[in-house]
Coordinates of C-alpha atoms and ligand atoms in Angstrom, one line a residue:
M1 CA 70.8 105.7 112.9
T2 CA 73.2 108.7 113.2
Q3 CA 71.4 109.7 116.3
R4 CA 72.0 106.4 117.9
R5 CA 75.7 106.5 117.1
G6 CA 75.9 110.0 118.4
N7 CA 74.5 108.8 121.7
N8 CA 76.8 105.9 121.9
R9 CA 79.8 108.1 121.4
G10 CA 78.7 110.6 124.0
G11 CA 78.2 107.8 126.5
R12 CA 81.6 106.2 126.3
P13 CA 84.5 107.5 128.4
P14 CA 87.2 109.1 126.2
T15 CA 90.1 106.9 125.5
P16 CA 92.9 107.8 127.9
P17 CA 95.8 109.2 125.8
T18 CA 98.2 107.2 127.8
Q19 CA 96.7 103.9 126.8
S20 CA 99.4 101.6 125.4
P21 CA 99.0 102.2 121.7
R22 CA 99.9 98.8 120.4
P23 CA 97.9 96.1 122.1
E24 CA 99.2 92.6 122.4
R25 CA 97.4 90.3 119.9
R26 CA 98.1 87.1 121.7
A27 CA 96.2 87.9 124.8
S28 CA 93.8 86.3 126.1
V29 CA 90.4 85.3 127.7
A30 CA 87.5 87.1 126.3
I31 CA 84.5 87.7 128.7
S32 CA 81.4 89.7 129.1
E33 CA 81.8 93.2 128.0
Q34 CA 79.1 94.9 130.1
L35 CA 81.3 94.4 133.2
A36 CA 84.5 95.4 131.6
E37 CA 83.3 98.8 130.5
P38 CA 84.1 101.1 133.5
V39 CA 87.5 99.6 134.2
V40 CA 90.5 101.6 133.5
T41 CA 93.7 99.6 133.7
P42 CA 96.9 101.2 135.1
L43 CA 98.4 102.9 132.2
T44 CA 101.8 103.3 130.6
N45 CA 102.6 106.9 131.0
P46 CA 104.8 108.6 128.4
D47 CA 106.0 111.3 130.7
A48 CA 109.5 112.0 131.6
A49 CA 109.5 109.8 134.7
A50 CA 108.5 106.8 132.7
I51 CA 111.1 104.0 132.3
E52 CA 112.3 103.7 128.8
L53 CA 112.1 100.2 127.2
P54 CA 113.4 99.2 123.8
A55 CA 111.2 97.8 121.0
S56 CA 112.1 94.4 122.3
L57 CA 114.0 92.9 125.2
T58 CA 114.5 89.7 127.1
V59 CA 112.3 88.9 130.1
H60 CA 115.3 89.0 132.3
K61 CA 116.2 92.6 131.1
L62 CA 112.6 93.7 131.5
A63 CA 112.5 92.4 135.1
E64 CA 115.8 94.3 135.8
D65 CA 114.5 97.5 134.3
L66 CA 111.2 97.3 136.2
H67 CA 113.0 96.3 139.4
E68 CA 110.8 93.2 139.6
T69 CA 111.6 89.6 140.0
P70 CA 111.8 87.6 136.7
I71 CA 109.2 85.3 138.1
N72 CA 106.8 88.0 138.7
V73 CA 107.3 89.3 135.1
I74 CA 106.9 85.8 133.7
K75 CA 103.7 85.3 135.7
N76 CA 102.3 88.6 134.4
L77 CA 103.2 87.6 130.9
M78 CA 101.4 84.3 131.3
R79 CA 98.3 86.3 132.4
L80 CA 98.6 88.1 129.1
G81 CA 98.7 84.8 127.3
V82 CA 102.4 85.2 126.5
M83 CA 104.5 82.1 127.4
A84 CA 108.1 83.3 127.7
A85 CA 111.2 82.1 129.6
M86 CA 113.9 84.2 131.2
N87 CA 116.0 84.6 128.0
D88 CA 113.1 84.9 125.5
V89 CA 112.8 88.2 123.7
I90 CA 109.4 89.9 124.0
A91 CA 108.2 92.9 122.1
Y92 CA 107.5 96.3 123.7
D93 CA 103.8 95.7 123.5
A94 CA 103.9 92.8 125.9
A95 CA 106.5 94.5 128.1
S96 CA 104.4 97.6 128.4
K97 CA 101.4 95.6 129.5
V98 CA 103.3 93.8 132.1
A99 CA 104.5 97.2 133.4
A100 CA 101.0 98.5 133.3
A101 CA 99.7 95.5 135.3
L102 CA 102.4 96.3 137.9
G103 CA 101.5 99.9 137.9
I104 CA 104.8 101.1 136.5
A105 CA 105.0 103.8 133.8
V106 CA 107.0 103.0 130.8
K107 CA 107.6 104.5 127.3
Q108 CA 109.2 103.2 124.2
Q109 CA 112.8 104.1 123.3
E110 CA 113.5 105.5 120.0
T111 CA 114.1 102.5 117.6
Q112 CA 117.0 102.1 115.3
A113 CA 114.7 102.5 112.3
T114 CA 113.6 105.9 113.5
S115 CA 117.2 106.9 114.4
I116 CA 118.5 105.8 111.0
A117 CA 115.7 107.7 109.4
R118 CA 116.5 110.7 111.5
E119 CA 120.2 110.3 110.6
G120 CA 119.2 110.5 107.0
E121 CA 117.0 113.5 107.7
Q122 CA 119.7 115.8 108.8
E123 CA 118.8 119.4 108.7
E124 CA 119.3 120.7 105.2
D125 CA 121.5 123.6 104.8
K126 CA 119.3 125.5 102.5
G127 CA 122.3 127.3 101.0
H128 CA 123.6 124.0 99.7
L129 CA 120.5 122.8 98.0
I130 CA 120.9 122.5 94.3
A131 CA 118.7 121.1 91.5
R132 CA 118.9 117.3 91.1
P133 CA 117.9 115.1 88.2
P134 CA 114.4 113.6 88.4
I135 CA 113.9 109.9 89.1
V136 CA 111.4 108.3 86.8
T137 CA 109.5 105.0 87.0
I138 CA 107.7 103.4 84.0
L139 CA 104.4 101.7 84.9
G140 CA 101.7 100.0 82.9
H141 CA 100.0 96.8 81.9
V142 CA 102.1 93.8 81.0
D143 CA 103.2 93.7 77.3
H144 CA 102.3 97.4 76.8
G145 CA 106.0 98.0 76.1
K146 CA 107.6 99.2 79.3
T147 CA 110.8 97.3 78.9
T148 CA 111.1 98.2 75.2
L149 CA 110.6 101.9 76.1
L150 CA 113.3 101.7 78.8
D151 CA 115.6 100.2 76.3
A152 CA 114.8 102.7 73.7
I153 CA 115.5 105.6 76.0
R154 CA 118.7 104.1 77.2
Q155 CA 120.0 103.2 73.8
T156 CA 119.4 106.5 72.3
N157 CA 120.6 108.6 75.2
V158 CA 123.2 106.9 77.4
A159 CA 126.1 109.4 77.4
A160 CA 129.2 107.4 77.6
R161 CA 128.8 104.7 75.0
E162 CA 131.5 106.3 72.9
V163 CA 134.2 105.6 75.6
G164 CA 133.4 102.0 75.3
G165 CA 131.7 101.6 78.7
I166 CA 129.4 98.7 78.8
T167 CA 125.9 99.7 80.0
Q168 CA 125.3 97.3 82.8
H169 CA 122.1 96.6 84.6
I170 CA 122.2 98.1 88.0
G171 CA 118.5 98.6 88.7
A172 CA 118.5 102.2 87.4
Y173 CA 120.3 104.2 84.8
Q174 CA 120.9 107.8 84.1
I175 CA 120.7 109.4 80.7
E176 CA 121.7 112.8 79.5
Y177 CA 119.3 114.6 77.4
K178 CA 119.7 118.2 76.2
G179 CA 122.2 118.8 78.9
N180 CA 119.8 117.5 81.6
K181 CA 120.3 114.2 83.5
I182 CA 117.3 111.9 84.1
T183 CA 117.4 108.8 86.1
F184 CA 115.2 105.9 85.2
L185 CA 114.4 103.0 87.5
D186 CA 115.1 99.9 85.5
T187 CA 112.6 97.6 87.2
P188 CA 109.4 98.6 85.6
G189 CA 106.1 97.7 87.2
H190 CA 104.2 99.0 90.1
A191 CA 104.8 96.1 92.5
A192 CA 108.5 97.0 92.8
F193 CA 107.6 100.6 93.0
T194 CA 105.2 100.2 95.8
A195 CA 107.3 97.6 97.6
M196 CA 109.9 100.2 98.0
R197 CA 107.4 102.8 99.1
A198 CA 106.0 100.3 101.6
R199 CA 109.5 100.3 103.2
G200 CA 109.5 104.0 103.4
A201 CA 111.6 104.8 100.3
Q202 CA 109.8 107.1 98.0
V203 CA 112.1 106.9 95.0
T204 CA 110.1 108.3 92.2
D205 CA 109.5 111.8 91.1
V206 CA 107.6 111.2 87.9
A207 CA 105.7 108.1 86.8
V208 CA 105.3 107.3 83.1
L209 CA 102.1 105.3 82.5
V210 CA 102.4 103.3 79.4
V211 CA 99.3 102.3 77.5
A212 CA 99.4 100.4 74.3
A213 CA 97.5 102.2 71.7
D214 CA 96.1 99.0 70.2
D215 CA 95.0 97.5 73.5
G216 CA 93.9 100.3 75.6
V217 CA 93.3 100.5 79.3
Q218 CA 93.7 97.2 81.0
P219 CA 93.3 96.1 84.7
Q220 CA 97.0 96.6 85.5
T221 CA 96.9 100.1 83.9
I222 CA 94.3 101.1 86.5
E223 CA 96.2 99.4 89.2
A224 CA 99.4 101.2 88.2
L225 CA 97.6 104.5 88.0
D226 CA 96.2 103.9 91.6
H227 CA 99.7 103.1 92.8
A228 CA 101.2 106.3 91.3
R229 CA 98.3 108.3 92.6
A230 CA 98.6 106.8 96.1
A231 CA 102.2 107.9 96.0
K232 CA 101.2 111.4 94.9
V233 CA 103.6 111.2 92.0
P234 CA 102.8 113.2 88.9
I235 CA 101.9 111.1 85.9
V236 CA 102.9 111.4 82.2
V237 CA 101.0 109.1 79.9
A238 CA 102.9 107.5 77.1
V239 CA 100.6 106.1 74.4
N240 CA 102.8 103.4 73.0
K241 CA 102.8 101.2 69.9
M242 CA 101.6 104.1 67.8
D243 CA 103.3 102.3 64.8
K244 CA 100.7 99.6 64.9
P245 CA 98.0 99.8 62.2
D246 CA 95.2 99.3 64.8
A247 CA 96.6 102.0 67.1
D248 CA 93.7 104.2 68.2
Q249 CA 95.0 107.2 70.0
E250 CA 91.5 108.9 70.4
K251 CA 90.2 105.8 72.1
I252 CA 93.1 105.8 74.6
L253 CA 92.6 109.5 75.4
R254 CA 88.9 108.9 76.0
Q255 CA 89.7 105.9 78.3
M256 CA 92.3 108.0 80.2
A257 CA 89.9 110.8 80.6
E258 CA 87.4 108.4 82.1
L259 CA 90.1 107.6 84.7
G260 CA 90.5 111.3 85.4
L261 CA 93.6 111.7 83.3
V262 CA 92.4 114.3 80.7
A263 CA 95.0 115.0 78.1
E264 CA 96.2 118.6 77.4
S265 CA 94.9 118.3 73.8
W266 CA 91.4 117.6 75.4
G267 CA 91.7 120.6 77.6
G268 CA 93.0 118.8 80.7
D269 CA 96.3 118.9 82.3
T270 CA 97.7 115.4 81.8
V271 CA 100.8 115.4 79.6
T272 CA 100.1 112.7 77.1
V273 CA 102.7 111.7 74.5
P274 CA 102.3 109.3 71.6
V275 CA 105.3 107.1 71.1
S276 CA 106.6 104.0 69.5
A277 CA 109.1 102.3 71.7
K278 CA 109.9 99.8 68.9
Q279 CA 110.5 102.4 66.2
R280 CA 111.9 104.9 68.7
T281 CA 109.6 107.6 67.7
G282 CA 108.3 110.2 70.1
I283 CA 111.0 109.4 72.6
D284 CA 112.3 113.0 72.6
D285 CA 108.8 114.3 73.2
L286 CA 108.5 112.0 76.1
L287 CA 111.8 113.1 77.6
D288 CA 110.8 116.8 77.1
S289 CA 107.6 116.1 78.9
I290 CA 109.3 114.3 81.8
L291 CA 111.7 117.3 82.2
L292 CA 108.7 119.7 82.1
V293 CA 106.8 117.8 84.7
A294 CA 109.9 117.4 86.9
E295 CA 110.8 121.1 86.6
I296 CA 107.5 122.1 88.3
Q297 CA 108.5 120.0 91.3
E298 CA 111.8 121.9 91.8
L299 CA 113.6 118.8 92.8
K300 CA 116.6 119.8 95.0
A301 CA 119.3 118.0 97.0
N302 CA 122.3 118.9 99.0
P303 CA 125.4 117.2 97.6
D304 CA 127.5 118.4 100.5
R305 CA 125.9 116.3 103.2
K306 CA 126.4 112.7 104.1
A307 CA 124.7 110.4 101.6
R308 CA 121.3 108.8 101.9
G309 CA 120.0 106.4 99.4
V310 CA 117.9 103.3 98.8
V311 CA 118.8 99.8 97.7
I312 CA 117.1 98.9 94.5
E313 CA 118.6 95.4 94.1
A314 CA 121.2 93.4 95.8
Q315 CA 123.1 90.2 95.0
L316 CA 125.9 88.1 96.2
D317 CA 128.8 87.9 93.8
K318 CA 131.2 84.9 94.2
S319 CA 134.3 87.0 94.0
K320 CA 133.2 90.5 95.0
G321 CA 130.9 89.5 97.9
P322 CA 127.7 91.4 98.6
I323 CA 126.8 93.9 95.9
A324 CA 124.1 96.4 96.2
H325 CA 122.6 98.6 93.6
V326 CA 121.9 101.9 95.3
L327 CA 120.1 105.0 94.2
I328 CA 121.5 108.0 95.9
Q329 CA 118.7 110.3 97.0
N330 CA 120.6 113.0 98.8
G331 CA 124.1 113.9 99.7
T332 CA 127.2 112.4 98.1
L333 CA 128.5 108.9 98.7
R334 CA 132.2 108.5 98.5
V335 CA 134.7 105.6 98.4
G336 CA 135.9 105.1 102.0
D337 CA 132.6 106.2 103.5
S338 CA 131.1 104.1 106.3
V339 CA 127.4 103.3 105.8
V340 CA 124.6 101.5 107.5
V341 CA 122.2 99.7 105.1
G342 CA 119.2 98.1 106.7
N343 CA 120.6 95.4 108.9
T344 CA 124.1 95.6 107.6
W345 CA 126.9 98.0 107.4
G346 CA 130.1 98.5 105.4
K347 CA 133.0 100.7 104.3
M348 CA 132.7 101.7 100.6
K349 CA 135.5 99.7 98.8
A350 CA 134.5 100.6 95.3
M351 CA 131.6 102.1 93.4
I352 CA 130.7 101.4 89.8
N353 CA 128.3 103.5 87.7
D354 CA 125.6 102.4 85.2
Q355 CA 128.2 102.3 82.5
G356 CA 130.5 99.9 84.2
R357 CA 133.0 102.5 85.2
R358 CA 134.6 102.9 88.6
V359 CA 133.6 106.2 90.3
R360 CA 134.9 107.8 93.5
A361 CA 131.7 109.7 94.3
A362 CA 128.0 109.3 93.6
E363 CA 125.8 112.4 93.8
P364 CA 122.0 112.8 94.2
A365 CA 119.8 110.8 91.8
M366 CA 122.8 108.8 90.7
P367 CA 122.6 105.0 90.6
V368 CA 125.7 103.1 91.7
E369 CA 126.8 99.6 92.4
I370 CA 128.5 99.5 95.8
L371 CA 131.1 97.0 97.1
G372 CA 132.2 96.7 100.7
L373 CA 129.1 95.7 102.6
D374 CA 129.4 93.1 105.4
K375 CA 126.2 91.3 104.4
L376 CA 123.6 91.3 101.7
P377 CA 120.9 94.1 102.2
E378 CA 117.4 93.9 100.9
A379 CA 115.7 95.9 98.1
G380 CA 114.1 98.9 99.8
D381 CA 116.7 99.1 102.6
I382 CA 117.7 102.7 103.3
L383 CA 121.4 103.5 103.1
V384 CA 122.8 106.1 105.4
A385 CA 126.4 107.3 105.4
V386 CA 127.6 107.7 109.0
E387 CA 130.6 109.3 110.8
D388 CA 132.9 106.3 110.9
E389 CA 133.0 102.5 111.0
K390 CA 132.6 102.4 114.7
T391 CA 129.3 104.4 114.5
A392 CA 128.1 102.0 111.8
K393 CA 128.9 98.9 113.8
A394 CA 127.3 100.3 116.9
M395 CA 124.1 101.2 115.1
I396 CA 123.9 97.7 113.7
A397 CA 124.7 96.0 117.0
H398 CA 122.0 98.1 118.7
H399 CA 119.6 97.1 116.0
Q400 CA 120.4 93.4 116.3
T401 CA 119.3 93.3 119.9
Q402 CA 115.9 94.6 118.7
V403 CA 113.3 92.4 117.1
A404 CA 110.9 94.2 115.0
S405 CA 107.3 93.8 116.1
T406 CA 104.5 94.7 113.9
H407 CA 101.0 95.2 115.0
V408 CA 98.2 94.7 112.4
L409 CA 96.3 98.0 112.2
G410 CA 92.7 97.1 112.8
L411 CA 89.6 99.3 112.4
E412 CA 89.6 99.7 116.2
D413 CA 93.1 101.2 116.1
I414 CA 92.1 103.5 113.3
A415 CA 88.9 104.5 115.1
S416 CA 90.9 105.3 118.1
K417 CA 93.3 107.4 116.0
V418 CA 90.4 109.2 114.5
R419 CA 89.2 110.0 118.1
S420 CA 92.5 111.4 119.1
G421 CA 92.6 113.4 116.0
E422 CA 95.7 111.6 114.8
I423 CA 94.3 110.7 111.4
K424 CA 91.9 112.6 109.3
E425 CA 91.9 110.3 106.3
L426 CA 91.5 106.6 105.9
P427 CA 93.0 105.1 102.7
V428 CA 91.3 101.9 101.7
V429 CA 91.9 99.3 99.0
I430 CA 88.7 97.5 98.0
K431 CA 88.6 94.1 96.4
C432 CA 85.4 92.4 95.4
D433 CA 84.3 89.2 93.7
V434 CA 82.9 91.0 90.6
Q435 CA 83.1 94.4 89.0
G436 CA 79.4 95.0 89.7
S437 CA 80.1 94.8 93.4
V438 CA 83.0 97.2 93.1
E439 CA 80.6 99.8 91.7
A440 CA 78.0 99.1 94.3
I441 CA 80.4 99.5 97.1
R442 CA 81.9 102.7 95.7
N443 CA 78.5 104.2 95.4
A444 CA 77.5 103.1 98.9
L445 CA 80.7 104.5 100.4
A446 CA 80.3 107.7 98.5
G447 CA 77.2 108.3 100.6
I448 CA 79.2 108.5 103.8
S449 CA 79.6 112.0 104.9
N450 CA 81.7 112.7 107.9
T451 CA 83.6 115.5 109.4
E452 CA 86.0 113.6 111.7
A453 CA 87.8 111.7 108.9
Q454 CA 87.4 111.1 105.3
L455 CA 87.5 107.8 103.4
R456 CA 89.9 107.7 100.4
I457 CA 89.6 104.8 98.1
I458 CA 93.1 104.3 96.7
H459 CA 92.2 101.3 94.7
A460 CA 89.1 99.3 93.9
S461 CA 88.9 96.3 91.6
A462 CA 87.6 92.8 91.2
G463 CA 89.7 89.9 92.1
T464 CA 91.4 88.3 95.1
I465 CA 93.5 90.2 97.6
T466 CA 97.0 90.1 96.3
E467 CA 100.5 91.0 97.6
S468 CA 100.3 94.2 95.4
D469 CA 97.1 95.2 97.3
V470 CA 98.9 94.7 100.6
L471 CA 101.9 96.8 99.5
L472 CA 99.7 99.5 98.3
A473 CA 97.7 99.6 101.6
S474 CA 100.9 99.4 103.6
A475 CA 102.6 102.2 101.7
S476 CA 99.6 104.4 102.3
N477 CA 99.0 103.4 105.9
G478 CA 95.6 102.1 104.8
V479 CA 93.5 99.1 105.2
I480 CA 92.1 96.5 102.8
V481 CA 88.4 95.7 102.6
G482 CA 87.4 92.5 100.8
F483 CA 83.8 91.8 99.7
T484 CA 83.0 88.1 98.9
T485 CA 86.6 87.6 97.9
R486 CA 89.5 85.8 99.5
V487 CA 93.0 86.7 100.5
E488 CA 95.9 85.0 98.6
P489 CA 98.1 83.1 101.0
G490 CA 101.2 85.2 100.2
A491 CA 99.2 88.3 100.7
Q492 CA 98.0 87.2 104.1
H493 CA 101.5 86.5 105.2
L494 CA 102.7 89.9 103.8
A495 CA 99.8 91.7 105.5
E496 CA 100.9 90.2 108.9
Q497 CA 104.5 91.2 108.2
Q498 CA 103.6 94.7 107.2
G499 CA 100.9 95.2 109.8
V500 CA 98.1 95.8 107.2
G501 CA 94.6 95.1 108.4
I502 CA 92.3 93.1 106.1
R503 CA 88.6 93.0 106.7
L504 CA 86.4 90.6 104.8
Y505 CA 82.6 91.1 104.4
N506 CA 79.7 89.3 102.8
I507 CA 77.1 92.0 103.3
I508 CA 77.6 95.4 101.8
Y509 CA 75.6 97.1 104.5
T510 CA 77.9 95.7 107.3
L511 CA 80.9 96.8 105.3
V512 CA 79.6 100.4 104.9
E513 CA 78.5 100.6 108.4
E514 CA 81.8 99.5 109.9
L515 CA 83.8 101.9 107.7
E516 CA 81.4 104.6 108.6
K517 CA 81.8 103.9 112.3
T518 CA 85.6 103.8 112.0
L519 CA 85.6 107.2 110.4
K520 CA 83.5 108.6 113.2
G521 CA 86.0 107.1 115.7
M522 CA 83.4 104.8 117.0
V523 CA 84.7 101.3 116.6
E524 CA 85.5 100.2 120.0
P525 CA 88.5 98.0 120.7
K526 CA 87.6 94.5 121.7
V527 CA 88.0 94.2 125.4
L528 CA 89.8 91.1 126.6
E529 CA 90.0 90.2 130.2
T530 CA 92.6 88.3 131.9
I531 CA 91.8 86.7 135.3
E532 CA 94.7 87.4 137.6
G533 CA 93.4 85.6 140.7
R534 CA 90.5 84.4 142.8
A535 CA 89.7 84.6 146.4
V536 CA 86.8 83.6 148.7
V537 CA 85.5 85.7 151.6
K538 CA 85.8 83.8 154.9
A539 CA 85.3 86.6 157.4
L540 CA 84.3 90.2 157.7
F541 CA 86.2 93.0 159.5
S542 CA 85.3 96.5 160.4
M543 CA 87.8 99.1 159.1
G544 CA 87.0 102.3 160.9
K545 CA 83.6 103.8 161.1
R546 CA 81.8 102.6 158.0
A547 CA 84.3 100.8 155.9
Q548 CA 84.4 97.0 155.9
A549 CA 87.1 94.6 154.8
A550 CA 86.8 91.0 153.8
G551 CA 89.1 88.4 155.2
C552 CA 89.8 86.2 152.2
A553 CA 91.6 83.1 151.2
V554 CA 93.3 83.4 147.8
T555 CA 92.5 80.2 146.0
D556 CA 94.0 80.9 142.7
G557 CA 96.6 83.3 141.1
R558 CA 97.0 86.4 143.2
L559 CA 95.4 89.6 144.4
R560 CA 97.2 92.8 143.9
R561 CA 96.7 96.2 145.4
G562 CA 95.3 98.5 142.7
A563 CA 93.9 95.5 140.7
S564 CA 90.5 95.5 139.2
I565 CA 88.2 93.2 141.1
R566 CA 84.7 91.9 140.8
V567 CA 82.6 90.5 143.6
L568 CA 80.4 87.5 142.7
R569 CA 77.6 86.3 144.9
D570 CA 75.9 83.0 143.9
A571 CA 78.1 83.3 140.7
K572 CA 76.5 86.6 139.7
P573 CA 78.5 89.8 139.7
I574 CA 77.3 92.3 142.3
F575 CA 80.1 94.9 142.3
Q576 CA 83.2 95.9 140.4
G577 CA 85.9 98.1 141.6
T578 CA 89.5 98.3 142.7
I579 CA 91.4 96.9 145.6
N580 CA 92.6 99.9 147.6
S581 CA 93.7 98.1 150.7
L582 CA 95.4 94.7 150.8
R583 CA 96.8 93.3 154.1
H584 CA 98.6 90.3 155.2
F585 CA 97.9 90.1 158.9
K586 CA 98.4 93.7 159.9
E587 CA 100.9 94.6 157.2
E588 CA 100.0 96.3 154.0
A589 CA 101.0 94.0 151.1
R590 CA 101.5 94.6 147.4
E591 CA 100.2 91.3 146.4
I592 CA 99.0 88.1 148.0
T593 CA 99.3 84.8 146.2
A594 CA 97.3 81.6 146.2
G595 CA 97.4 79.7 149.4
M596 CA 97.6 82.8 151.5
E597 CA 95.0 84.7 153.5
C598 CA 94.5 88.5 153.4
G599 CA 92.2 91.4 154.2
V600 CA 90.8 93.1 151.2
G601 CA 89.2 96.6 151.1
M602 CA 87.5 98.2 148.2
E603 CA 86.4 101.7 147.7
G604 CA 82.6 102.1 147.6
F605 CA 81.8 98.5 148.7
N606 CA 81.1 97.4 152.2
D607 CA 78.5 94.7 151.8
Y608 CA 80.6 91.6 151.7
Q609 CA 79.1 88.3 152.8
V610 CA 81.0 85.2 153.8
G611 CA 81.1 83.0 150.7
D612 CA 81.4 85.8 148.2
Q613 CA 83.9 85.2 145.5
L614 CA 86.5 87.9 144.5
V615 CA 87.8 87.8 141.0
A616 CA 90.9 90.0 140.2
F617 CA 91.4 90.8 136.6
S618 CA 93.1 93.0 134.1
I619 CA 91.9 94.4 130.9
V620 CA 93.6 94.2 127.6
R621 CA 92.3 96.1 124.6
S622 CA 93.0 94.8 121.2
Ligands
LIG1 P1 106.3 95.1 79.1 O1 105.8 93.9 79.6 O2 105.4 96.2 79.3 O3 107.7 95.4 79.5 O4 106.4 95.0 77.5 P2 107.6 94.7 76.5 O5 108.5 95.9 76.4 O6 108.2 93.4 76.8 O7 106.8 94.6 75.1 C1 105.9 93.6 74.8 C2 105.8 93.4 73.4 O8 105.4 94.5 72.7 C3 107.2 93.0 72.8 O9 107.0 92.0 71.8 C4 107.6 94.3 72.1 O10 108.5 94.1 71.0 C5 106.3 94.9 71.7 N1 106.4 96.4 71.6 C6 106.8 97.2 72.6 N2 106.7 98.5 72.1 C7 106.2 98.4 70.9 C8 105.9 99.4 69.9 O11 106.1 100.6 70.1 N3 105.4 99.0 68.8 C9 105.2 97.7 68.5 N4 104.7 97.4 67.3 N5 105.5 96.7 69.4 C10 106.0 97.1 70.6

């Protein structure tokens, strides 16, 4: 089996590195693969001479940029299966394919998302880095006491109660404990945690995994653990409800050990703290442990730079307008600063801290409510302070001309990335009908040994594929594999939005084989062929000594110099190659459309016969 795969791999031509990386999913007519194999389409070339195109643009603008007529662009789009009018906006994927079909090299411009991210990733001046408070998220099964624990921590430790400040809910709060600040995200649960991560905002330094001592490990405990692990966040276990008569700490420690979290008291390195959120016992131990785990990470930030933060929640207030609850991750946000937040911008009118007090500045790890945004942002949006109002507006205006386009990452794409060495690890979420299948698949996958790339199971459980699974896969750049299970409608929608690939199987062998092939970089893209035009040979001409050209009538579409072409005789393909000479009367032509006659020359083929059919086509890989 391995041998056969090895041969296959050796036999295929390497994927050209310049192949458009994000194929258009809407294209087009699928045909026989044996003929499509040797064809290499004109490629987008990311070299300096390539024309830069944005993530999306109108058909009209594309035509302008490519120095082509809009009609020609529209025709090419139609061949790709994309029906678009002059003013329709198309994504870069489609635009690059049109360019490729026309033999024009293009590359993608930097998007606003990347430029904002870069803006936020300004060079750190190492000299200004100082320790910052840790940001903590509390995870665990429903009813195990997350909310009660958050309340207990807040009520015993919020610093400013004595000045009469009301602690208000702003999505996160900061406590002061033994002279140290700790920030807690106030939205417990792994869905919110991973939703933010899926949007590129890693906001947690320490995860507290709450397990009720009377109930033990439950499905969401495992799910939460997998989410924390996928985020590579250190975990502190809080064994809660220790006040209950049926609390069984040893049982919990045993269960946790089975999950790979071996408590320190058992000789492992997982900090495990017994607490009672209700009676507020063990809270100090928990906070000590959090500080200890955080200390090892040496969390640092630079308060002297422009702020970067993340929106935890946002709401529209009747009198105040859009309000966002933001957690500052780096830099200092000040009243009067101009910011870009997701698709909106603003000038900071006022900032209010978690105790309801107005503040003029917010430092790293500090949660604040901000006022002054133009529109309501979304949770997970990144906030970046910029030079001035003008810059902020310009960044947003630029962004609004762009339409995000996501491409669902299929196994073919992953295989291609494995081949190019871009990825060395494939994170997968596995969902099965029953727990027995989960184990069977785990075991079968454990048998895959591979050097090109490794499989990493980030979560495996029984049940349908949910939004939480999609977020987890998305945040980890992974895929979801379902075995005799189904995808919840919301999850399907989210997967399309987030570009997460979901594969469903009914046979374990096929599942394992496909993943194995993917890891070896051997899953080939599906090759889709678009017919560009047809012609029929009406006469033969001699072209110099040995070469022969065919005098043809174009019956359908068009023939293009450089296009891939197939010669059919009695409806059977007898040759496939490229048009290297195309003439209209004596003139060399770039393309000949239906209704016209032309002379066609192909390298390596001279045996035309009157009546042969020529089919011009282009290849789209998906
Ligand atoms: P969440 O769903 O994880 O946020 O759990 P909650 O904080 O809402 O708690 C669920 C239930 O467990 C509530 O009735 C709490 O009062 C109760 N509870 C939480 N912590 C403790 C505890 O330490 N001891 C006892 N006896 N009950 C607790």
